[in-house]
Amino acid sequence: MLLCIDTGNTNTVFSIWDGDRFLTHWRIATDHRRTADEYYVWLSTLIAVRKFELDIDACIISATAPRVLFNLRVLCNRYFSIRPLVVGKPECLLPVEPRVDPGQRVGPDRLANTVGAFDRHGGYTVVVDFGTATNFDLVDCDGAYAGGVIAPGVNLSLEALHMAAAALPHVDVTTPERVIGTNTVACIQSGIYWGYIGLIEGIIKRIRIERNHDFKVVATGGLAPLFDQGFDLFDTIEDDLTMHGLRLIHDYNKEMGNG
């Protein structure tokens, strides 16, 4: 079985691929203080609850935090006796190299999203990933990552607003009943919701104008459905896009004799 791990700034997702399908997805808060032993206790308990056989023989990791990555490497080495493949490292091969400025690195989750989106939708695709940041990733005609846009994430914007303005409460993002709010909470919710609708529409429009080409738009991340209520912003929403990409990158490396 293949263990896929995607570590973001807020959450870390573990998924198990049995060769035909993902058996499960488990989510835990990202914490650089969490040790390999703690990861194993948590993971093995969930595996026992689902009555899976603990037969992990390969692992691929997408992680941007070095201290978190270290403990995940130890987890794989100590408890599964495997050396994980780490997306973004030189030893991890990609089907097509990203087209970015020399010396620049691309977030491993963005690389995985690109590979997954190209496999399912082909080129000329924009992936909108609602995470700690809201990322727009451009998939070129041949499947290469061709650049993108990084905007503050929805929850990050709400937190920043609450922290910077003492009089403003912390609110949950939701679809407002009206654009014009008549109380503080409604005003904030409207500003965040309609602000991000405008952000998404505007950036996608500018990408199409700049590249002089139409693009399919694929959304992923927990908040994606909230912004897809009758606006036709996205062609599809795929919660497992990153994991799908990780699995494909692992398979590509295995085919190339690198896994």
Tab-separated table of C-alpha atoms in Angstrom, residues 49-226:
chain	number	residue	atom	x	y	z
A	49	VAL	CA	-10.412	1.236	13.865
A	50	ARG	CA	-10.994	0.829	10.120
A	51	LYS	CA	-9.591	-2.722	10.335
A	52	PHE	CA	-7.026	-2.161	7.581
A	53	GLU	CA	-3.975	-4.335	7.295
A	54	LEU	CA	-0.908	-2.282	8.238
A	55	ASP	CA	0.948	-3.065	5.016
A	56	ILE	CA	2.558	0.221	3.984
A	57	ASP	CA	5.406	-0.447	1.549
A	58	ALA	CA	5.790	2.994	-0.071
A	59	CYS	CA	5.282	6.610	0.891
A	60	ILE	CA	5.240	9.972	-0.857
A	61	ILE	CA	5.206	13.286	0.997
A	62	SER	CA	4.291	16.832	0.048
A	63	ALA	CA	5.474	19.201	2.769
A	64	THR	CA	6.618	22.814	2.925
A	65	ALA	CA	7.703	22.898	6.601
A	66	PRO	CA	11.198	21.393	7.109
A	67	ARG	CA	10.666	20.548	10.775
A	68	VAL	CA	7.439	18.707	10.018
A	69	LEU	CA	9.043	16.908	7.084
A	70	PHE	CA	11.857	15.619	9.318
A	71	ASN	CA	9.454	13.846	11.679
A	72	LEU	CA	7.454	12.410	8.795
A	73	ARG	CA	10.657	10.996	7.321
A	74	VAL	CA	11.452	9.418	10.676
A	75	LEU	CA	7.939	7.952	10.817
A	76	CYS	CA	8.452	6.207	7.482
A	77	ASN	CA	11.964	5.016	8.270
A	78	ARG	CA	11.333	3.856	11.831
A	79	TYR	CA	7.924	2.240	11.565
A	80	PHE	CA	7.577	1.195	7.923
A	81	SER	CA	11.242	0.685	7.018
A	82	ILE	CA	10.882	2.738	3.854
A	83	ARG	CA	12.501	5.863	2.477
A	84	PRO	CA	9.735	8.259	1.457
A	85	LEU	CA	9.697	10.089	-1.853
A	86	VAL	CA	9.518	13.839	-1.181
A	87	VAL	CA	7.963	16.061	-3.840
A	88	GLY	CA	10.097	19.088	-4.610
A	89	LYS	CA	13.388	17.401	-3.766
A	90	PRO	CA	15.876	16.780	-6.615
A	91	GLU	CA	15.515	13.020	-6.344
A	92	CYS	CA	11.755	13.202	-6.972
A	93	LEU	CA	11.127	13.252	-10.719
A	94	LEU	CA	8.182	15.049	-12.320
A	95	PRO	CA	6.551	14.139	-15.651
A	96	VAL	CA	7.221	17.713	-16.860
A	97	GLU	CA	9.466	20.234	-15.132
A	98	PRO	CA	7.821	23.474	-13.953
A	99	ARG	CA	8.331	26.619	-16.001
A	100	VAL	CA	9.372	29.225	-13.450
A	101	ASP	CA	12.194	31.722	-13.025
A	102	PRO	CA	15.665	30.158	-12.595
A	103	GLY	CA	16.420	29.200	-9.018
A	104	GLN	CA	12.785	29.389	-7.929
A	105	ARG	CA	11.044	26.549	-6.120
A	106	VAL	CA	7.378	25.650	-6.422
A	107	GLY	CA	5.305	24.446	-3.478
A	108	PRO	CA	5.065	20.644	-3.586
A	109	ASP	CA	1.279	20.708	-3.171
A	110	ARG	CA	1.048	22.953	-6.237
A	111	LEU	CA	3.166	20.502	-8.222
A	112	ALA	CA	0.927	17.624	-7.129
A	113	ASN	CA	-2.194	19.596	-8.059
A	114	THR	CA	-0.729	20.302	-11.484
A	115	VAL	CA	0.010	16.636	-12.175
A	116	GLY	CA	-3.410	15.557	-10.917
A	117	ALA	CA	-5.285	18.210	-12.898
A	118	PHE	CA	-3.442	17.446	-16.136
A	119	ASP	CA	-4.210	13.740	-15.799
A	120	ARG	CA	-7.930	14.376	-15.336
A	121	HIS	CA	-8.525	17.468	-17.452
A	122	GLY	CA	-5.574	17.946	-19.765
A	123	GLY	CA	-3.729	21.213	-20.333
A	124	TYR	CA	-4.935	24.794	-20.204
A	125	THR	CA	-6.359	24.294	-16.723
A	126	VAL	CA	-6.306	26.570	-13.699
A	127	VAL	CA	-6.397	24.944	-10.272
A	128	VAL	CA	-7.867	27.100	-7.500
A	129	ASP	CA	-6.777	25.669	-4.156
A	130	PHE	CA	-8.502	27.023	-1.040
A	131	GLY	CA	-5.963	26.512	1.733
A	132	THR	CA	-4.162	28.776	4.168
A	133	ALA	CA	-3.482	30.766	1.005
A	134	THR	CA	-5.752	30.774	-2.035
A	135	ASN	CA	-3.552	29.549	-4.875
A	136	PHE	CA	-4.220	29.761	-8.596
A	137	ASP	CA	-2.004	27.286	-10.466
A	138	LEU	CA	-1.672	27.322	-14.249
A	139	VAL	CA	-1.363	23.948	-16.004
A	140	ASP	CA	0.130	24.408	-19.476
A	141	CYS	CA	-0.781	22.488	-22.617
A	142	ASP	CA	1.825	19.778	-21.944
A	143	GLY	CA	1.135	19.435	-18.213
A	144	ALA	CA	3.855	21.740	-16.937
A	145	TYR	CA	3.287	24.037	-14.001
A	146	ALA	CA	3.483	27.437	-15.701
A	147	GLY	CA	3.137	29.877	-12.822
A	148	GLY	CA	0.261	31.128	-10.767
A	149	VAL	CA	-1.158	33.545	-8.245
A	150	ILE	CA	-1.035	33.513	-4.444
A	151	ALA	CA	-3.704	35.399	-2.503
A	152	PRO	CA	-4.433	35.391	1.246
A	153	GLY	CA	-6.659	32.516	2.265
A	154	VAL	CA	-10.241	33.111	3.357
A	155	ASN	CA	-9.731	32.144	7.004
A	156	LEU	CA	-6.392	33.953	7.090
A	157	SER	CA	-8.113	37.144	5.924
A	158	LEU	CA	-10.767	36.794	8.622
A	159	GLU	CA	-8.126	36.210	11.280
A	160	ALA	CA	-6.055	39.183	10.134
A	161	LEU	CA	-9.114	41.431	10.190
A	162	HIS	CA	-9.977	40.306	13.704
A	163	MET	CA	-6.392	40.729	14.947
A	164	ALA	CA	-5.839	44.145	13.392
A	165	ALA	CA	-9.155	45.703	14.382
A	166	ALA	CA	-9.948	45.180	18.045
A	167	ALA	CA	-13.578	46.227	17.647
A	168	LEU	CA	-14.308	43.635	14.955
A	169	PRO	CA	-15.345	40.140	16.048
A	170	HIS	CA	-14.089	36.874	14.648
A	171	VAL	CA	-16.776	35.402	12.360
A	172	ASP	CA	-17.243	32.279	10.286
A	173	VAL	CA	-17.340	32.583	6.524
A	174	THR	CA	-20.756	31.830	5.085
A	175	THR	CA	-22.996	32.844	2.205
A	176	PRO	CA	-24.643	36.142	3.206
A	177	GLU	CA	-28.335	36.703	2.606
A	178	ARG	CA	-27.694	40.205	1.200
A	179	VAL	CA	-24.730	42.204	-0.014
A	180	ILE	CA	-25.462	45.100	2.337
A	181	GLY	CA	-25.138	44.028	5.938
A	182	THR	CA	-27.073	45.711	8.724
A	183	ASN	CA	-24.839	44.512	11.560
A	184	THR	CA	-21.102	44.076	12.010
A	185	VAL	CA	-21.028	40.307	11.527
A	186	ALA	CA	-23.132	40.488	8.348
A	187	CYS	CA	-20.931	43.274	6.977
A	188	ILE	CA	-17.765	41.237	7.507
A	189	GLN	CA	-19.290	38.075	6.043
A	190	SER	CA	-20.472	39.980	2.990
A	191	GLY	CA	-17.093	41.624	2.480
A	192	ILE	CA	-15.227	38.327	2.684
A	193	TYR	CA	-17.686	36.312	0.593
A	194	TRP	CA	-18.329	38.780	-2.218
A	195	GLY	CA	-14.740	39.950	-2.092
A	196	TYR	CA	-13.509	36.427	-2.844
A	197	ILE	CA	-16.139	35.907	-5.529
A	198	GLY	CA	-14.793	39.029	-7.226
A	199	LEU	CA	-11.204	37.921	-6.635
A	200	ILE	CA	-11.755	34.545	-8.277
A	201	GLU	CA	-13.705	35.941	-11.225
A	202	GLY	CA	-11.189	38.726	-11.786
A	203	ILE	CA	-8.059	36.578	-11.652
A	204	ILE	CA	-9.480	33.873	-13.924
A	205	LYS	CA	-10.563	36.547	-16.414
A	206	ARG	CA	-7.090	38.140	-16.379
A	207	ILE	CA	-5.386	34.769	-16.883
A	208	ARG	CA	-7.526	34.086	-19.935
A	209	ILE	CA	-6.822	37.533	-21.376
A	210	GLU	CA	-3.090	37.364	-20.699
A	211	ARG	CA	-2.710	33.870	-22.203
A	212	ASN	CA	-5.279	34.495	-24.954
A	213	HIS	CA	-6.797	31.095	-24.335
A	214	ASP	CA	-9.762	29.612	-22.536
A	215	PHE	CA	-8.990	27.608	-19.415
A	216	LYS	CA	-10.872	24.966	-17.500
A	217	VAL	CA	-11.108	25.864	-13.815
A	218	VAL	CA	-10.775	23.143	-11.174
A	219	ALA	CA	-11.266	23.943	-7.503
A	220	THR	CA	-9.991	22.015	-4.509
A	221	GLY	CA	-9.872	22.614	-0.774
A	222	GLY	CA	-12.505	22.630	1.945
A	223	LEU	CA	-14.054	26.021	1.153
A	224	ALA	CA	-14.414	25.455	-2.595
A	225	PRO	CA	-18.111	24.412	-2.451
A	226	LEU	CA	-18.974	27.615	-0.578
